mmCIF file of C-alpha atoms in Angstrom:
data_model
loop_
_atom_site.group_PDB
_atom_site.id
_atom_site.type_symbol
_atom_site.label_atom_id
_atom_site.label_comp_id
_atom_site.label_asym_id
_atom_site.label_seq_id
_atom_site.Cartn_x
_atom_site.Cartn_y
_atom_site.Cartn_z
ATOM 1 C CA MET A 1 13.460 17.866 11.470
ATOM 2 C CA GLN A 2 10.829 20.567 11.412
ATOM 3 C CA THR A 3 8.709 21.065 8.325
ATOM 4 C CA SER A 4 6.378 23.910 7.566
ATOM 5 C CA LEU A 5 2.863 22.845 6.736
ATOM 6 C CA PRO A 6 0.106 24.850 5.145
ATOM 7 C CA SER A 7 -1.729 26.668 7.912
ATOM 8 C CA SER A 8 -4.982 25.220 6.662
ATOM 9 C CA PRO A 9 -5.962 23.144 3.651
ATOM 10 C CA ASN A 10 -8.729 25.685 3.006
ATOM 11 C CA SER A 11 -6.478 28.745 3.082
ATOM 12 C CA PRO A 12 -6.360 31.070 0.092
ATOM 13 C CA GLY A 13 -3.699 29.950 -2.322
ATOM 14 C CA ALA A 14 -4.061 26.302 -1.290
ATOM 15 C CA ASN A 15 -2.958 23.896 -3.981
ATOM 16 C CA PRO A 16 -5.973 23.329 -6.294
ATOM 17 C CA GLN A 17 -4.432 19.976 -7.333
ATOM 18 C CA MET A 18 -4.765 18.593 -3.805
ATOM 19 C CA LYS A 19 -6.195 15.105 -3.385
ATOM 20 C CA GLN A 20 -9.590 15.164 -1.712
ATOM 21 C CA GLU A 21 -9.428 11.539 -0.516
ATOM 22 C CA CYS A 22 -6.679 9.438 1.007
ATOM 23 C CA ALA A 23 -6.630 5.770 0.033
ATOM 24 C CA HIS A 24 -4.322 4.807 2.916
ATOM 25 C CA SER A 25 -5.402 7.047 5.791
ATOM 26 C CA ALA A 26 -4.716 4.462 8.534
ATOM 27 C CA ASP A 27 -1.060 4.239 7.482
ATOM 28 C CA CYS A 28 -0.868 8.012 7.165
ATOM 29 C CA LEU A 29 -2.281 8.454 10.666
ATOM 30 C CA LYS A 30 0.389 6.107 12.061
ATOM 31 C CA MET A 31 3.112 8.111 10.306
ATOM 32 C CA ILE A 32 1.652 11.420 11.505
ATOM 33 C CA GLN A 33 1.709 10.126 15.068
ATOM 34 C CA LEU A 34 5.326 8.977 14.669
ATOM 35 C CA ILE A 35 6.251 12.413 13.317
ATOM 36 C CA LEU A 36 4.480 14.292 16.126
ATOM 37 C CA ASP A 37 6.013 12.003 18.746
ATOM 38 C CA GLY A 38 9.477 12.627 17.298
ATOM 39 C CA GLU A 39 9.935 8.933 16.503
ATOM 40 C CA ALA A 40 10.093 9.189 12.701
ATOM 41 C CA THR A 41 13.442 9.354 10.940
ATOM 42 C CA GLU A 42 14.413 12.393 8.909
ATOM 43 C CA ASP A 43 13.941 10.376 5.721
ATOM 44 C CA GLN A 44 10.453 9.267 6.799
ATOM 45 C CA VAL A 45 9.451 12.832 7.604
ATOM 46 C CA LYS A 46 10.825 14.176 4.342
ATOM 47 C CA SER A 47 9.200 11.455 2.265
ATOM 48 C CA PHE A 48 5.828 11.733 4.000
ATOM 49 C CA TYR A 49 5.871 15.503 3.707
ATOM 50 C CA GLN A 50 6.623 15.418 -0.013
ATOM 51 C CA VAL A 51 4.128 12.683 -0.850
ATOM 52 C CA ASN A 52 1.246 13.480 1.501
ATOM 53 C CA LEU A 53 1.449 16.768 3.315
ATOM 54 C CA GLU A 54 1.951 18.851 0.210
ATOM 55 C CA SER A 55 -0.883 17.405 -1.834
ATOM 56 C CA CYS A 56 -3.365 15.430 0.302
ATOM 57 C CA ARG A 57 -6.069 17.465 2.017
ATOM 58 C CA PRO A 58 -7.168 14.629 4.381
ATOM 59 C CA CYS A 59 -3.562 14.111 5.519
ATOM 60 C CA ILE A 60 -3.098 17.819 6.199
ATOM 61 C CA GLU A 61 -6.355 17.916 8.162
ATOM 62 C CA MET A 62 -5.367 14.774 10.091
ATOM 63 C CA TYR A 63 -1.965 16.265 10.892
ATOM 64 C CA HIS A 64 -3.483 19.471 12.241
ATOM 65 C CA LEU A 65 -6.082 17.589 14.299
ATOM 66 C CA GLU A 66 -3.502 15.209 15.807
ATOM 67 C CA LYS A 67 -1.141 18.107 16.562
ATOM 68 C CA GLU A 68 -3.913 20.084 18.239
ATOM 69 C CA ILE A 69 -4.924 17.082 20.375
ATOM 70 C CA LYS A 70 -1.305 16.449 21.361
ATOM 71 C CA ASP A 71 -0.784 20.125 22.254
ATOM 72 C CA LEU A 72 -3.993 20.199 24.331
ATOM 73 C CA LEU A 73 -3.033 17.047 26.215
ATOM 74 C CA HIS A 74 0.440 18.415 26.920
ATOM 75 C CA GLY A 75 -1.114 21.550 28.353
ATOM 76 C CA LYS A 76 -3.498 19.595 30.601
ATOM 77 C CA MET A 77 -1.085 16.970 31.902
ATOM 78 C CA GLU A 78 0.696 17.524 35.153
ATOM 79 C CA LYS A 79 3.940 15.666 35.692
ATOM 80 C CA LYS A 80 4.248 14.119 39.124
ATOM 81 C CA CYS A 81 6.785 11.717 40.519
ATOM 82 C CA CYS A 82 5.567 8.306 41.513
ATOM 83 C CA PRO A 83 6.264 7.462 45.181
ATOM 84 C CA GLY A 84 9.179 5.073 45.633
ATOM 85 C CA ASP A 85 7.131 2.427 47.451
ATOM 86 C CA ILE A 86 4.755 2.157 44.506
ATOM 87 C CA ILE A 87 7.683 1.816 42.092
ATOM 88 C CA GLU A 88 9.183 -0.978 44.213
ATOM 89 C CA SER A 89 5.807 -2.723 44.444
ATOM 90 C CA ILE A 90 5.388 -2.657 40.651
ATOM 91 C CA LYS A 91 8.936 -3.929 40.107
ATOM 92 C CA ALA A 92 8.365 -6.767 42.570
ATOM 93 C CA LYS A 93 5.157 -7.808 40.778
ATOM 94 C CA ILE A 94 6.918 -7.751 37.414
ATOM 95 C CA VAL A 95 9.738 -9.922 38.758
ATOM 96 C CA SER A 96 7.251 -12.376 40.275
ATOM 97 C CA PHE A 97 5.603 -12.861 36.863
ATOM 98 C CA SER A 98 8.866 -13.757 35.128
#
């Protein structure tokens, strides 16, 4: 589920009723990361959007920062296959620990 967020909490026309502090920012950060990773349910996304991302300036700022970091990392990462002998070596070590 894709939601549209304000482009910036400081943009003209931003909600003047926005909260300036978030009392549960650690929980909000976890939810933002779930949303950006595509691991949140539709209901979680909808609920979080309605409660936090429409009226909480710190949550909007956190969302934009996390999204920017994720986008930058995606652009810098290079996907490479792991050689088969390394995969087999790791599997063998895992089996030996069990």
